[in-house]
Coordinates of C-alpha atoms in Angstrom, one line a residue:
M83 CA 0.3 0.2 0.2
T84 CA 1.6 3.7 -1.0
A85 CA 1.4 6.3 0.8
F86 CA -1.7 8.3 -1.2
S87 CA -3.7 5.6 -1.5
Q88 CA -3.3 5.2 2.3
S89 CA -3.7 8.6 3.0
I90 CA -7.1 8.1 1.7
L91 CA -8.2 5.5 2.7
G92 CA -7.8 7.5 6.5
G93 CA -4.2 8.2 6.7
P94 CA -3.2 11.2 9.1
Q95 CA -3.5 13.1 6.3
A96 CA -7.5 11.9 5.3
Q97 CA -9.6 15.5 6.1
A98 CA -7.1 17.4 4.2
V99 CA -7.2 15.3 1.4
R100 CA -11.6 15.1 1.3
G101 CA -12.1 18.2 2.4
M102 CA -15.0 18.9 5.0
A103 CA -17.4 16.7 5.6
K104 CA -21.1 17.7 3.7
L105 CA -23.9 18.9 5.2
K106 CA -27.2 17.0 5.4
T107 CA -30.3 18.0 5.2
H108 CA -33.3 16.9 7.0
K109 CA -35.0 15.5 4.7
G110 CA -38.1 15.1 6.8
T111 CA -37.5 18.8 7.9
A112 CA -37.6 19.6 4.1
K113 CA -40.7 18.7 3.3
R114 CA -42.7 19.9 6.0
W115 CA -40.9 23.2 6.1
K116 CA -40.3 26.4 3.9
A117 CA -38.2 29.2 4.3
I118 CA -40.2 32.8 4.4
A119 CA -38.3 36.5 5.4
K120 CA -36.7 37.5 8.1
G121 CA -34.6 33.9 8.6
L122 CA -38.8 32.1 9.5
Y123 CA -40.5 29.2 8.4
Q124 CA -42.9 28.1 7.9
R125 CA -45.5 25.0 8.0
R126 CA -49.3 24.0 7.4
Q127 CA -51.6 23.5 10.9
A128 CA -51.5 20.0 11.8
G129 CA -55.5 18.3 12.5
M130 CA -57.3 18.7 8.9
R131 CA -56.6 15.0 7.5
H132 CA -60.4 13.9 9.3
L133 CA -62.8 14.0 12.2
N134 CA -63.4 17.6 11.0
R135 CA -66.8 17.3 11.8
R136 CA -67.0 17.7 15.9
L137 CA -65.0 20.8 14.7
S138 CA -66.5 24.4 14.7
P139 CA -66.7 26.5 11.5
D140 CA -63.8 28.7 13.3
A141 CA -62.2 26.4 14.2
R142 CA -61.7 24.9 10.9
R143 CA -60.9 28.2 9.5
G144 CA -58.3 28.7 11.7
K145 CA -56.4 25.7 10.4
H146 CA -56.1 27.3 6.8
A147 CA -53.6 29.0 8.1
P148 CA -49.7 28.2 8.1
V149 CA -47.6 28.3 11.3
V150 CA -44.9 30.5 11.5
C151 CA -41.6 28.5 13.7
T152 CA -41.4 30.2 17.1
E153 CA -37.4 31.7 18.3
F154 CA -36.6 28.2 19.5
Q155 CA -37.7 26.1 16.2
R156 CA -35.8 28.3 13.7
R157 CA -32.9 27.7 16.0
H158 CA -33.7 24.1 15.5
L159 CA -35.0 24.6 11.5
D160 CA -31.4 26.1 10.7
R161 CA -29.2 23.2 12.0
L162 CA -31.6 20.7 10.0
L163 CA -31.8 23.3 6.6
P164 CA -28.7 24.5 5.8
Y165 CA -29.2 24.8 2.1

């Protein structure tokens, strides 16, 4: 095994050859949240799949509006959605 192949496979200089690790997007989060202005994120309101007859019309209509993330959620979402 040569010194070059050893560095590629995991020797002491392997990090220099490979470079920085890529940031991974959390796909489940990417499907649910969308980035909007001011660095915030929004998603759809939960609870509109079934059993909606028991809700009042105002409660049903209220679930049409998107939900904006809180400051605490934004810090986590920034890490989960790097791009």
